[in-house]
mmCIF file of C-alpha atoms in Angstrom:
data_model
loop_
_atom_site.group_PDB
_atom_site.id
_atom_site.type_symbol
_atom_site.label_atom_id
_atom_site.label_comp_id
_atom_site.label_asym_id
_atom_site.label_seq_id
_atom_site.Cartn_x
_atom_site.Cartn_y
_atom_site.Cartn_z
ATOM 1 C CA MET U 1 -37.240 88.134 -82.371
ATOM 2 C CA ILE U 2 -35.659 85.325 -82.167
ATOM 3 C CA LYS U 3 -34.462 84.119 -78.792
ATOM 4 C CA LEU U 4 -31.511 80.940 -78.382
ATOM 5 C CA ASN U 5 -33.034 78.524 -76.219
ATOM 6 C CA LYS U 6 -30.711 75.154 -76.687
ATOM 7 C CA SER U 7 -27.820 74.366 -79.024
ATOM 8 C CA TRP U 8 -27.967 71.518 -80.927
ATOM 9 C CA PHE U 9 -25.785 69.984 -83.910
ATOM 10 C CA TYR U 10 -28.133 68.614 -86.176
ATOM 11 C CA ILE U 11 -30.903 70.591 -84.308
ATOM 12 C CA LEU U 12 -30.435 73.878 -82.992
ATOM 13 C CA ILE U 13 -32.988 75.075 -81.256
ATOM 14 C CA PHE U 14 -34.804 78.294 -81.158
ATOM 15 C CA LEU U 15 -38.030 80.282 -79.654
ATOM 16 C CA PHE U 16 -39.100 81.743 -82.794
ATOM 17 C CA ALA U 17 -41.945 84.449 -81.600
ATOM 18 C CA PHE U 18 -43.552 86.285 -83.892
ATOM 19 C CA THR U 19 -46.680 89.210 -83.783
ATOM 20 C CA ALA U 20 -49.318 88.453 -85.254
ATOM 21 C CA CYS U 21 -51.844 91.471 -86.227
ATOM 22 C CA SER U 22 -55.530 90.839 -85.672
ATOM 23 C CA LYS U 23 -58.688 92.584 -86.887
ATOM 24 C CA ASP U 24 -59.555 95.772 -84.972
ATOM 25 C CA ASP U 25 -62.148 98.337 -86.080
ATOM 26 C CA ASP U 26 -59.784 101.141 -86.909
ATOM 27 C CA ASP U 27 -57.185 99.265 -89.254
ATOM 28 C CA GLU U 28 -58.468 95.790 -90.542
ATOM 29 C CA LYS U 29 -55.234 93.202 -91.083
ATOM 30 C CA GLU U 30 -54.863 90.148 -91.267
ATOM 31 C CA GLU U 31 -53.133 87.381 -89.422
ATOM 32 C CA THR U 32 -49.463 86.748 -90.413
ATOM 33 C CA THR U 33 -49.640 83.657 -92.096
ATOM 34 C CA ALA U 34 -47.610 80.262 -91.977
ATOM 35 C CA VAL U 35 -46.082 81.343 -95.545
ATOM 36 C CA GLU U 36 -44.960 84.596 -94.344
ATOM 37 C CA VAL U 37 -43.223 83.087 -91.381
ATOM 38 C CA LEU U 38 -41.462 80.601 -93.417
ATOM 39 C CA ASP U 39 -40.453 83.088 -95.861
ATOM 40 C CA GLU U 40 -39.146 85.295 -93.221
ATOM 41 C CA ILE U 41 -37.168 82.346 -91.643
ATOM 42 C CA MET U 42 -35.554 80.997 -95.222
ATOM 43 C CA GLU U 43 -35.134 84.880 -96.217
ATOM 44 C CA GLU U 44 -32.731 85.017 -93.178
ATOM 45 C CA TRP U 45 -31.497 82.041 -92.046
ATOM 46 C CA TYR U 46 -31.207 79.662 -94.487
ATOM 47 C CA LEU U 47 -27.594 78.544 -94.976
ATOM 48 C CA TRP U 48 -28.042 78.823 -99.064
ATOM 49 C CA ASN U 49 -30.474 82.177 -99.076
ATOM 50 C CA ASP U 50 -29.005 83.652 -102.169
ATOM 51 C CA GLU U 51 -29.038 80.822 -104.076
ATOM 52 C CA ARG U 52 -32.916 79.921 -103.410
ATOM 53 C CA PRO U 53 -35.187 79.978 -106.450
ATOM 54 C CA ASN U 54 -37.874 82.985 -106.913
ATOM 55 C CA LEU U 55 -41.127 81.352 -106.279
ATOM 56 C CA ASN U 56 -44.696 82.219 -105.909
ATOM 57 C CA SER U 57 -46.352 81.374 -102.497
ATOM 58 C CA LYS U 58 -49.564 81.524 -104.465
ATOM 59 C CA ASN U 59 -49.131 78.752 -106.740
ATOM 60 C CA TYR U 60 -49.095 76.450 -104.094
ATOM 61 C CA SER U 61 -51.626 74.792 -101.900
ATOM 62 C CA ASP U 62 -49.771 72.621 -99.477
ATOM 63 C CA LEU U 63 -46.944 74.355 -97.374
ATOM 64 C CA ASN U 64 -44.629 71.468 -97.435
ATOM 65 C CA THR U 65 -44.377 71.296 -101.252
ATOM 66 C CA TYR U 66 -43.307 75.551 -101.202
ATOM 67 C CA PHE U 67 -40.955 74.824 -98.653
ATOM 68 C CA GLU U 68 -38.841 71.848 -100.428
ATOM 69 C CA ASP U 69 -38.904 73.558 -103.858
ATOM 70 C CA GLN U 70 -37.254 76.571 -101.956
ATOM 71 C CA LEU U 71 -34.263 74.120 -101.459
ATOM 72 C CA VAL U 72 -30.633 73.853 -103.221
ATOM 73 C CA ALA U 73 -29.870 70.475 -104.747
ATOM 74 C CA GLN U 74 -27.088 70.344 -102.519
ATOM 75 C CA ASP U 75 -29.911 70.351 -99.713
ATOM 76 C CA LYS U 76 -30.981 66.684 -98.714
ATOM 77 C CA TRP U 77 -31.899 67.685 -94.941
ATOM 78 C CA SER U 78 -34.203 70.521 -94.672
ATOM 79 C CA PHE U 79 -37.672 69.824 -93.436
ATOM 80 C CA ILE U 80 -40.970 71.162 -91.500
ATOM 81 C CA ALA U 81 -42.434 68.910 -89.013
ATOM 82 C CA ASP U 82 -45.214 68.807 -86.293
ATOM 83 C CA LEU U 83 -44.245 70.729 -83.603
ATOM 84 C CA LYS U 84 -45.374 68.755 -80.326
ATOM 85 C CA ALA U 85 -43.873 65.599 -81.760
ATOM 86 C CA LEU U 86 -40.653 67.259 -82.615
ATOM 87 C CA LEU U 87 -40.077 68.463 -79.123
ATOM 88 C CA ALA U 88 -40.901 65.322 -77.561
ATOM 89 C CA PHE U 89 -38.617 63.562 -79.526
ATOM 90 C CA PHE U 90 -35.714 65.723 -78.910
ATOM 91 C CA GLU U 91 -36.354 66.942 -75.308
ATOM 92 C CA ASP U 92 -37.933 63.430 -74.087
ATOM 93 C CA GLY U 93 -36.595 60.917 -76.416
ATOM 94 C CA THR U 94 -40.685 59.618 -76.984
ATOM 95 C CA TYR U 95 -42.414 58.970 -79.979
ATOM 96 C CA THR U 96 -45.374 56.481 -81.058
ATOM 97 C CA GLY U 97 -44.443 53.709 -82.574
ATOM 98 C CA TYR U 98 -43.004 49.942 -82.488
ATOM 99 C CA GLY U 99 -39.825 50.202 -80.675
ATOM 100 C CA PHE U 100 -37.706 48.747 -83.416
ATOM 101 C CA ASP U 101 -36.011 48.935 -86.893
ATOM 102 C CA LEU U 102 -35.393 46.878 -90.007
ATOM 103 C CA GLN U 103 -32.657 46.942 -92.637
ATOM 104 C CA PHE U 104 -31.771 45.279 -95.679
ATOM 105 C CA GLU U 105 -28.542 43.197 -96.314
ATOM 106 C CA GLU U 106 -27.478 43.279 -100.079
ATOM 107 C CA GLY U 107 -29.194 41.259 -102.448
ATOM 108 C CA ASP U 108 -31.831 40.102 -99.802
ATOM 109 C CA ASN U 109 -35.182 41.328 -100.033
ATOM 110 C CA THR U 110 -36.151 39.775 -96.432
ATOM 111 C CA PRO U 111 -35.471 42.687 -93.998
ATOM 112 C CA ARG U 112 -33.919 41.940 -90.508
ATOM 113 C CA VAL U 113 -34.847 43.670 -87.095
ATOM 114 C CA SER U 114 -31.508 45.971 -86.801
ATOM 115 C CA LEU U 115 -32.670 47.038 -83.464
ATOM 116 C CA VAL U 116 -34.980 47.292 -80.517
ATOM 117 C CA TYR U 117 -35.703 49.621 -77.962
ATOM 118 C CA ASN U 118 -36.121 48.283 -74.178
ATOM 119 C CA GLN U 119 -39.729 49.471 -74.123
ATOM 120 C CA SER U 120 -40.644 47.681 -77.302
ATOM 121 C CA ASP U 121 -43.159 44.427 -77.528
ATOM 122 C CA LEU U 122 -40.203 42.807 -79.682
ATOM 123 C CA ASN U 123 -37.782 42.837 -76.469
ATOM 124 C CA ASP U 124 -40.441 41.266 -73.687
ATOM 125 C CA ALA U 125 -41.403 39.058 -76.384
ATOM 126 C CA GLY U 126 -37.244 37.811 -76.786
ATOM 127 C CA ILE U 127 -36.986 39.184 -80.612
ATOM 128 C CA THR U 128 -33.300 41.179 -80.828
ATOM 129 C CA ARG U 129 -30.947 42.195 -83.564
ATOM 130 C CA SER U 130 -30.678 39.814 -86.238
ATOM 131 C CA TRP U 131 -34.132 38.212 -86.235
ATOM 132 C CA LYS U 132 -35.810 38.073 -89.842
ATOM 133 C CA LEU U 133 -39.152 39.758 -90.800
ATOM 134 C CA LEU U 134 -41.018 37.144 -92.876
ATOM 135 C CA GLU U 135 -44.062 38.430 -93.043
ATOM 136 C CA VAL U 136 -46.154 41.721 -92.295
ATOM 137 C CA ASN U 137 -49.957 40.918 -91.370
ATOM 138 C CA ASN U 138 -49.941 37.884 -93.388
ATOM 139 C CA GLN U 139 -47.824 39.212 -96.631
ATOM 140 C CA SER U 140 -44.832 37.743 -97.214
ATOM 141 C CA THR U 141 -41.979 40.479 -96.891
ATOM 142 C CA ASN U 142 -39.700 39.016 -99.830
ATOM 143 C CA THR U 143 -42.232 40.095 -102.658
ATOM 144 C CA MET U 144 -43.123 43.223 -101.026
ATOM 145 C CA THR U 145 -41.528 46.507 -102.261
ATOM 146 C CA GLU U 146 -39.715 49.067 -99.339
ATOM 147 C CA TYR U 147 -42.603 51.363 -99.604
ATOM 148 C CA GLN U 148 -45.179 48.635 -99.449
ATOM 149 C CA GLY U 149 -43.534 47.403 -96.087
ATOM 150 C CA ARG U 150 -42.968 51.116 -94.773
ATOM 151 C CA GLU U 151 -46.584 51.925 -95.306
ATOM 152 C CA LEU U 152 -48.018 48.663 -93.715
ATOM 153 C CA LEU U 153 -45.868 49.533 -90.873
ATOM 154 C CA SER U 154 -47.611 53.070 -90.733
ATOM 155 C CA ASN U 155 -50.725 51.525 -89.470
ATOM 156 C CA ASN U 156 -51.494 51.394 -85.835
ATOM 157 C CA THR U 157 -52.112 48.157 -85.607
ATOM 158 C CA VAL U 158 -50.268 45.280 -87.087
ATOM 159 C CA THR U 159 -49.370 41.402 -86.928
ATOM 160 C CA LEU U 160 -45.520 40.454 -87.490
ATOM 161 C CA LEU U 161 -43.708 36.844 -88.092
ATOM 162 C CA PHE U 162 -40.332 37.082 -87.117
ATOM 163 C CA GLU U 163 -37.725 33.954 -87.361
ATOM 164 C CA SER U 164 -34.406 33.760 -85.651
ATOM 165 C CA ASN U 165 -30.889 32.479 -87.337
ATOM 166 C CA SER U 166 -32.097 29.030 -85.641
ATOM 167 C CA GLY U 167 -35.852 28.828 -87.178
ATOM 168 C CA VAL U 168 -37.315 29.786 -83.899
ATOM 169 C CA GLN U 169 -40.812 31.832 -85.030
ATOM 170 C CA LYS U 170 -42.535 34.089 -83.297
ATOM 171 C CA THR U 171 -45.801 36.025 -84.075
ATOM 172 C CA LEU U 172 -46.163 39.516 -82.359
ATOM 173 C CA ASN U 173 -49.715 41.486 -82.624
ATOM 174 C CA LEU U 174 -48.241 45.720 -82.104
ATOM 175 C CA VAL U 175 -50.392 48.366 -81.329
ATOM 176 C CA LYS U 176 -48.373 51.640 -81.785
ATOM 177 C CA LYS U 177 -47.543 53.185 -78.182
ATOM 178 C CA GLU U 178 -45.789 56.080 -76.980
ATOM 179 C CA MET U 179 -42.361 54.852 -75.416
ATOM 180 C CA ASN U 180 -39.208 56.544 -74.897
ATOM 181 C CA GLN U 181 -36.079 55.585 -77.324
ATOM 182 C CA ASN U 182 -33.194 54.375 -75.075
ATOM 183 C CA THR U 183 -30.403 55.733 -77.223
ATOM 184 C CA VAL U 184 -27.904 53.450 -75.413
ATOM 185 C CA ILE U 185 -28.503 50.399 -76.935
ATOM 186 C CA LYS U 186 -25.876 48.071 -75.493
ATOM 187 C CA LYS U 187 -22.829 48.913 -72.949
ATOM 188 C CA ALA U 188 -20.721 46.024 -72.510
ATOM 189 C CA VAL U 189 -17.144 45.383 -71.093
ATOM 190 C CA ILE U 190 -15.313 42.594 -73.729
ATOM 191 C CA PRO U 191 -12.511 40.731 -72.218
ATOM 192 C CA THR U 192 -10.101 39.989 -75.095
ATOM 193 C CA GLU U 193 -6.459 38.193 -74.969
ATOM 194 C CA ASN U 194 -4.302 41.318 -73.941
ATOM 195 C CA LYS U 195 -7.140 43.784 -72.928
ATOM 196 C CA LYS U 196 -10.479 44.719 -72.043
ATOM 197 C CA VAL U 197 -12.794 46.764 -74.346
ATOM 198 C CA ALA U 198 -15.801 48.731 -73.316
ATOM 199 C CA TYR U 199 -18.066 48.423 -76.511
ATOM 200 C CA LEU U 200 -21.332 51.118 -76.898
ATOM 201 C CA VAL U 201 -24.023 51.094 -79.175
ATOM 202 C CA PHE U 202 -24.860 54.566 -79.129
ATOM 203 C CA ASP U 203 -27.999 55.369 -81.306
ATOM 204 C CA SER U 204 -29.054 59.199 -80.678
ATOM 205 C CA PHE U 205 -27.705 62.113 -79.232
ATOM 206 C CA LEU U 206 -30.808 63.400 -77.408
ATOM 207 C CA ASP U 207 -31.271 65.270 -74.200
ATOM 208 C CA SER U 208 -32.118 61.548 -71.955
ATOM 209 C CA SER U 209 -28.569 60.509 -73.310
ATOM 210 C CA GLU U 210 -26.689 62.430 -70.824
ATOM 211 C CA ALA U 211 -27.931 59.876 -68.059
ATOM 212 C CA GLU U 212 -27.227 56.816 -70.261
ATOM 213 C CA LEU U 213 -23.776 58.140 -71.235
ATOM 214 C CA ASN U 214 -22.553 58.853 -67.715
ATOM 215 C CA ASP U 215 -23.978 55.568 -66.694
ATOM 216 C CA ALA U 216 -22.294 53.677 -69.346
ATOM 217 C CA PHE U 217 -18.672 55.460 -68.953
ATOM 218 C CA ASP U 218 -19.054 54.587 -64.997
ATOM 219 C CA LEU U 219 -19.614 50.699 -65.854
ATOM 220 C CA PHE U 220 -16.384 51.329 -68.243
ATOM 221 C CA ARG U 221 -14.275 52.412 -65.218
ATOM 222 C CA THR U 222 -15.756 50.141 -63.096
ATOM 223 C CA GLU U 223 -14.643 47.208 -65.481
ATOM 224 C CA GLY U 224 -11.463 48.498 -66.194
ATOM 225 C CA ALA U 225 -11.999 49.241 -69.746
ATOM 226 C CA GLU U 226 -9.037 49.972 -71.584
ATOM 227 C CA GLU U 227 -9.933 50.514 -75.237
ATOM 228 C CA LEU U 228 -13.297 52.042 -76.887
ATOM 229 C CA VAL U 229 -15.291 50.327 -79.342
ATOM 230 C CA LEU U 230 -17.630 53.429 -80.507
ATOM 231 C CA ASP U 231 -20.611 51.771 -82.405
ATOM 232 C CA MET U 232 -22.786 53.991 -84.194
ATOM 233 C CA ARG U 233 -23.580 52.867 -87.506
ATOM 234 C CA TYR U 234 -27.254 53.826 -87.403
ATOM 235 C CA ASN U 235 -26.874 57.332 -85.301
ATOM 236 C CA GLY U 236 -28.517 60.163 -87.184
ATOM 237 C CA GLY U 237 -27.066 62.968 -84.898
ATOM 238 C CA GLY U 238 -28.740 65.295 -82.430
ATOM 239 C CA SER U 239 -27.588 67.577 -79.574
ATOM 240 C CA THR U 240 -24.591 69.458 -79.591
ATOM 241 C CA GLU U 241 -24.385 69.309 -75.992
ATOM 242 C CA ILE U 242 -24.760 65.649 -75.609
ATOM 243 C CA ALA U 243 -21.771 65.402 -78.714
ATOM 244 C CA ASN U 244 -19.917 67.748 -76.539
ATOM 245 C CA GLN U 245 -20.465 65.561 -73.657
ATOM 246 C CA LEU U 246 -19.062 62.023 -75.460
ATOM 247 C CA ALA U 247 -16.126 63.526 -76.684
ATOM 248 C CA GLY U 248 -15.399 64.481 -73.229
ATOM 249 C CA LEU U 249 -15.849 61.356 -71.899
ATOM 250 C CA ILE U 250 -13.942 59.781 -73.876
ATOM 251 C CA THR U 251 -10.921 62.395 -73.718
ATOM 252 C CA GLY U 252 -10.774 62.503 -70.226
ATOM 253 C CA ASN U 253 -11.302 66.050 -69.854
ATOM 254 C CA ASN U 254 -8.072 66.639 -71.035
ATOM 255 C CA HIS U 255 -9.232 69.493 -73.636
ATOM 256 C CA ALA U 256 -11.763 71.293 -71.194
ATOM 257 C CA GLU U 257 -12.217 74.433 -72.077
ATOM 258 C CA GLN U 258 -10.451 74.169 -75.791
ATOM 259 C CA VAL U 259 -12.532 74.471 -79.045
ATOM 260 C CA PHE U 260 -14.794 71.773 -79.575
ATOM 261 C CA SER U 261 -16.308 72.690 -82.426
ATOM 262 C CA LYS U 262 -17.096 76.086 -84.790
ATOM 263 C CA TYR U 263 -20.368 77.088 -86.078
ATOM 264 C CA ILE U 264 -20.561 79.126 -89.321
ATOM 265 C CA PHE U 265 -23.650 80.838 -90.652
ATOM 266 C CA ASN U 266 -24.900 82.544 -93.583
ATOM 267 C CA GLU U 267 -23.054 85.880 -94.806
ATOM 268 C CA SER U 268 -26.490 88.068 -93.312
ATOM 269 C CA GLN U 269 -26.084 85.870 -90.303
ATOM 270 C CA SER U 270 -22.404 86.065 -89.247
ATOM 271 C CA SER U 271 -22.430 87.714 -86.112
ATOM 272 C CA ALA U 272 -24.191 84.276 -84.939
ATOM 273 C CA ASN U 273 -21.362 82.351 -85.573
ATOM 274 C CA PHE U 274 -19.313 80.972 -82.620
ATOM 275 C CA SER U 275 -17.240 78.233 -81.205
ATOM 276 C CA GLU U 276 -18.188 75.829 -78.501
ATOM 277 C CA GLU U 277 -15.256 74.630 -75.862
ATOM 278 C CA PHE U 278 -15.499 71.439 -74.689
ATOM 279 C CA ILE U 279 -17.390 70.559 -71.060
ATOM 280 C CA SER U 280 -16.227 68.404 -67.951
ATOM 281 C CA GLN U 281 -17.280 65.446 -67.494
ATOM 282 C CA SER U 282 -17.612 63.820 -63.835
ATOM 283 C CA SER U 283 -17.574 60.323 -65.850
ATOM 284 C CA ALA U 284 -14.713 60.591 -68.138
ATOM 285 C CA LEU U 285 -11.699 58.214 -68.475
ATOM 286 C CA ASN U 286 -9.255 59.275 -70.906
ATOM 287 C CA PHE U 287 -8.974 56.265 -73.970
ATOM 288 C CA GLU U 288 -5.982 56.801 -76.316
ATOM 289 C CA ARG U 289 -8.089 55.968 -78.974
ATOM 290 C CA VAL U 290 -11.297 55.028 -80.046
ATOM 291 C CA PHE U 291 -12.763 52.246 -83.045
ATOM 292 C CA VAL U 292 -15.634 53.839 -84.290
ATOM 293 C CA ILE U 293 -18.017 51.450 -86.062
ATOM 294 C CA THR U 294 -19.665 53.786 -88.988
ATOM 295 C CA THR U 295 -22.418 53.015 -91.781
ATOM 296 C CA SER U 296 -23.882 55.813 -94.230
ATOM 297 C CA ALA U 297 -26.353 56.435 -91.703
ATOM 298 C CA THR U 298 -23.675 57.877 -89.467
ATOM 299 C CA ALA U 299 -24.591 61.389 -89.497
ATOM 300 C CA SER U 300 -24.053 65.056 -88.200
ATOM 301 C CA ALA U 301 -23.546 64.864 -84.320
ATOM 302 C CA SER U 302 -22.143 61.457 -85.167
ATOM 303 C CA GLU U 303 -19.614 62.743 -87.834
ATOM 304 C CA LEU U 304 -18.895 65.766 -85.446
ATOM 305 C CA VAL U 305 -17.414 63.671 -82.742
ATOM 306 C CA ILE U 306 -15.251 61.755 -84.756
ATOM 307 C CA ASN U 307 -14.616 65.124 -86.732
ATOM 308 C CA SER U 308 -13.802 67.556 -83.766
ATOM 309 C CA LEU U 309 -11.532 64.811 -82.022
ATOM 310 C CA LYS U 310 -9.094 64.183 -84.684
ATOM 311 C CA PRO U 311 -6.974 67.615 -83.612
ATOM 312 C CA TYR U 312 -6.695 66.103 -79.973
ATOM 313 C CA MET U 313 -6.562 62.283 -80.431
ATOM 314 C CA GLY U 314 -4.646 62.562 -83.735
ATOM 315 C CA ALA U 315 -6.026 61.436 -86.880
ATOM 316 C CA GLU U 316 -4.590 57.774 -86.415
ATOM 317 C CA ASN U 317 -6.149 57.358 -83.495
ATOM 318 C CA ILE U 318 -9.866 57.965 -85.317
ATOM 319 C CA ILE U 319 -9.879 54.532 -86.467
ATOM 320 C CA LEU U 320 -13.181 54.163 -88.752
ATOM 321 C CA ILE U 321 -14.320 50.609 -89.262
ATOM 322 C CA GLY U 322 -17.342 49.571 -91.825
ATOM 323 C CA SER U 323 -18.525 52.227 -94.522
ATOM 324 C CA THR U 324 -17.997 56.237 -95.348
ATOM 325 C CA THR U 325 -19.938 58.414 -93.173
ATOM 326 C CA HIS U 326 -23.732 59.953 -94.851
ATOM 327 C CA GLY U 327 -21.342 63.324 -95.351
ATOM 328 C CA LYS U 328 -23.217 66.198 -93.317
ATOM 329 C CA PRO U 329 -20.999 68.908 -92.195
ATOM 330 C CA VAL U 330 -24.006 71.309 -91.903
ATOM 331 C CA GLY U 331 -26.498 71.696 -89.172
ATOM 332 C CA MET U 332 -29.823 72.848 -88.710
ATOM 333 C CA ASN U 333 -32.204 75.457 -86.469
ATOM 334 C CA VAL U 334 -35.584 74.639 -85.219
ATOM 335 C CA PHE U 335 -37.722 77.635 -85.265
ATOM 336 C CA GLN U 336 -40.731 77.354 -83.011
ATOM 337 C CA VAL U 337 -44.051 78.602 -84.639
ATOM 338 C CA GLU U 338 -46.475 77.799 -82.046
ATOM 339 C CA GLU U 339 -49.497 79.073 -83.290
ATOM 340 C CA TYR U 340 -49.296 76.822 -86.289
ATOM 341 C CA ASN U 341 -48.032 73.405 -84.474
ATOM 342 C CA LEU U 342 -45.232 74.435 -86.803
ATOM 343 C CA ALA U 343 -41.505 73.715 -86.463
ATOM 344 C CA VAL U 344 -38.917 74.762 -89.832
ATOM 345 C CA LEU U 345 -35.670 73.243 -89.588
ATOM 346 C CA PRO U 346 -33.721 74.960 -92.661
ATOM 347 C CA ILE U 347 -29.910 73.825 -92.620
ATOM 348 C CA THR U 348 -28.697 77.343 -91.149
ATOM 349 C CA PHE U 349 -24.302 76.915 -90.607
ATOM 350 C CA HIS U 350 -21.785 74.620 -91.331
ATOM 351 C CA ILE U 351 -19.671 73.138 -88.369
ATOM 352 C CA THR U 352 -16.103 72.478 -88.350
ATOM 353 C CA ASP U 353 -13.420 71.622 -85.629
ATOM 354 C CA LYS U 354 -11.268 73.912 -84.123
ATOM 355 C CA ASP U 355 -9.109 74.129 -86.767
ATOM 356 C CA GLY U 356 -12.266 75.104 -89.397
ATOM 357 C CA GLU U 357 -11.497 71.562 -91.319
ATOM 358 C CA GLY U 358 -15.081 69.333 -91.614
ATOM 359 C CA TYR U 359 -16.282 70.303 -95.179
ATOM 360 C CA TYR U 360 -16.926 66.393 -95.521
ATOM 361 C CA PHE U 361 -19.850 66.086 -97.677
ATOM 362 C CA GLU U 362 -18.589 63.071 -99.473
ATOM 363 C CA GLY U 363 -18.625 61.608 -95.721
ATOM 364 C CA ILE U 364 -15.794 60.194 -93.479
ATOM 365 C CA PRO U 365 -13.565 57.521 -95.252
ATOM 366 C CA VAL U 366 -13.077 54.447 -93.033
ATOM 367 C CA ASN U 367 -9.799 52.896 -92.178
ATOM 368 C CA HIS U 368 -11.492 49.589 -92.600
ATOM 369 C CA GLU U 369 -14.592 48.803 -95.111
ATOM 370 C CA ILE U 370 -16.685 45.912 -94.313
ATOM 371 C CA GLU U 371 -20.741 45.051 -94.811
ATOM 372 C CA ASP U 372 -22.932 46.014 -92.290
ATOM 373 C CA ASP U 373 -23.572 42.282 -90.396
ATOM 374 C CA LEU U 374 -27.112 42.061 -89.725
ATOM 375 C CA SER U 375 -26.920 38.404 -88.613
ATOM 376 C CA HIS U 376 -25.957 38.835 -85.086
ATOM 377 C CA ASP U 377 -26.607 40.549 -82.364
ATOM 378 C CA TRP U 378 -25.309 43.744 -80.677
ATOM 379 C CA GLY U 379 -21.936 42.776 -78.922
ATOM 380 C CA ASP U 380 -21.322 39.066 -80.572
ATOM 381 C CA VAL U 381 -17.727 39.074 -81.248
ATOM 382 C CA ASP U 382 -18.092 36.871 -84.272
ATOM 383 C CA GLU U 383 -20.299 40.126 -85.821
ATOM 384 C CA THR U 384 -17.628 40.946 -88.300
ATOM 385 C CA ASN U 385 -17.745 45.275 -87.755
ATOM 386 C CA LEU U 386 -16.778 44.483 -84.067
ATOM 387 C CA LYS U 387 -14.640 41.267 -84.645
ATOM 388 C CA ALA U 388 -12.490 43.378 -87.047
ATOM 389 C CA ALA U 389 -12.505 46.441 -84.064
ATOM 390 C CA LEU U 390 -11.262 43.377 -81.735
ATOM 391 C CA ASP U 391 -8.501 41.440 -83.793
ATOM 392 C CA TYR U 392 -6.828 45.026 -84.407
ATOM 393 C CA ILE U 393 -6.517 45.490 -80.475
ATOM 394 C CA ASN U 394 -5.324 42.112 -80.189
ATOM 395 C CA SER U 395 -2.940 42.019 -83.686
ATOM 396 C CA ASN U 396 -2.448 45.493 -84.474
ATOM 397 C CA SER U 397 -4.271 44.446 -87.914
ATOM 398 C CA PHE U 398 -7.487 44.069 -89.587
ATOM 399 C CA PRO U 399 -8.719 40.643 -90.555
ATOM 400 C CA ALA U 400 -9.061 39.951 -94.150
ATOM 401 C CA VAL U 401 -12.320 40.801 -95.625
ATOM 402 C CA THR U 402 -14.320 38.446 -97.880
ATOM 403 C CA SER U 403 -17.013 40.562 -99.383
ATOM 404 C CA ARG U 404 -20.115 38.554 -100.241
ATOM 405 C CA ALA U 405 -20.789 39.021 -104.093
ATOM 406 C CA LYS U 406 -22.674 41.583 -105.116
ATOM 407 C CA VAL U 407 -26.044 40.341 -106.547
ATOM 408 C CA GLY U 408 -28.103 43.519 -106.704
ATOM 409 C CA ARG U 409 -28.792 46.993 -105.123
ATOM 410 C CA LYS U 410 -29.230 47.006 -101.058
ATOM 411 C CA LYS U 411 -32.888 48.020 -100.313
ATOM 412 C CA VAL U 412 -33.578 50.960 -98.226
ATOM 413 C CA PHE U 413 -36.088 52.361 -96.484
ATOM 414 C CA VAL U 414 -36.094 55.714 -97.423
ATOM 415 C CA ARG U 415 -37.181 58.370 -94.888
ATOM 416 C CA LYS U 416 -37.054 62.360 -94.427
ATOM 417 C CA GLY U 417 -37.323 64.912 -91.911
ATOM 418 C CA LEU U 418 -38.483 63.829 -88.517
ATOM 419 C CA ASP U 419 -38.918 59.811 -89.515
ATOM 420 C CA GLU U 420 -35.372 60.090 -90.730
ATOM 421 C CA LEU U 421 -34.393 61.367 -87.181
ATOM 422 C CA ILE U 422 -36.482 58.600 -85.215
ATOM 423 C CA SER U 423 -35.359 55.847 -87.353
ATOM 424 C CA ALA U 424 -37.425 53.326 -86.143
ATOM 425 C CA PHE U 425 -40.810 52.095 -86.656
#
């Protein structure tokens, strides 16, 4: 039996319960195996279930490899995970780590800090976005591969050497700890020549985000914000309820009870198709337009907000700055197999706006293309992406873009599954 528990976009939480047979004196039967449960889920719910290869599970000794080999070429997202860890992240916003992330700039082998969580030891030490990570365990990051750096940072303890833009260096000896990810990384009202601009850096759509977003929009109201810059450059997705909340906060409840998004399952599960309506928000404002800062890491629920607001606010009033988004107009169910502490997360549905628009597998293009600027902290008005939005608000035009020469590929830390969702060391 499958019972709907909570609605998610990147994740739909379902409770998957199955009856395992047990041995008895009359009729000896084997318990239902994890492979059998996996096969049943994929056969019934996988969006591309009719395209799955015909595999023999007996040829596999590893469940994850068996699962990965069932995925169609288009599917970059389905995965299986530790159930307890996954639920801790989505329900409580907790994970075990160091509380920061890194990104590379074009042609630079030395990574910079891209974000720091409030409970991180980096935050206590005054290390912010823009600092360079020079060494890991006395080894230069400049000569490391992405894989080597990620492996060293996967250890439970690590010694890191950071350097600020002004040349200040700090060494931290870190121990991994359980911490909450604050999903609102930065909230501020920036005064400009003509208007007060609300600036919101939003990192994930988690249950814990609800109060954080309300607090942010309450601040924007108190400070008299007239424009909104929504920075979701690393936001990989999360709850549809939080996406719905954010959309309602932006539009001032003008579309309450109208269709926010539509969910379309495979043909055999078409009876599960449904539409989700806008939910009224007590802290809602009414911005006439929104500037959204994006990268290729802007995915899923982030794209859902962008796409679903267009028919209501007008595409011309959803102004994207940065680079084309990830391109994930599909969502996943979480099937909880408690007997094996297993979470199975296959892609199970397409998602569209109220008019059925939204098959953006190539990503949502931007209005103003510009590189991610890692050399400035969040909210710095000289950070090129934020500056582009502020310039447009003040002059109704974007600044001229002077791109740095492409001297080599941009290094990235490759992640998948729960690691990709958490997106932090």
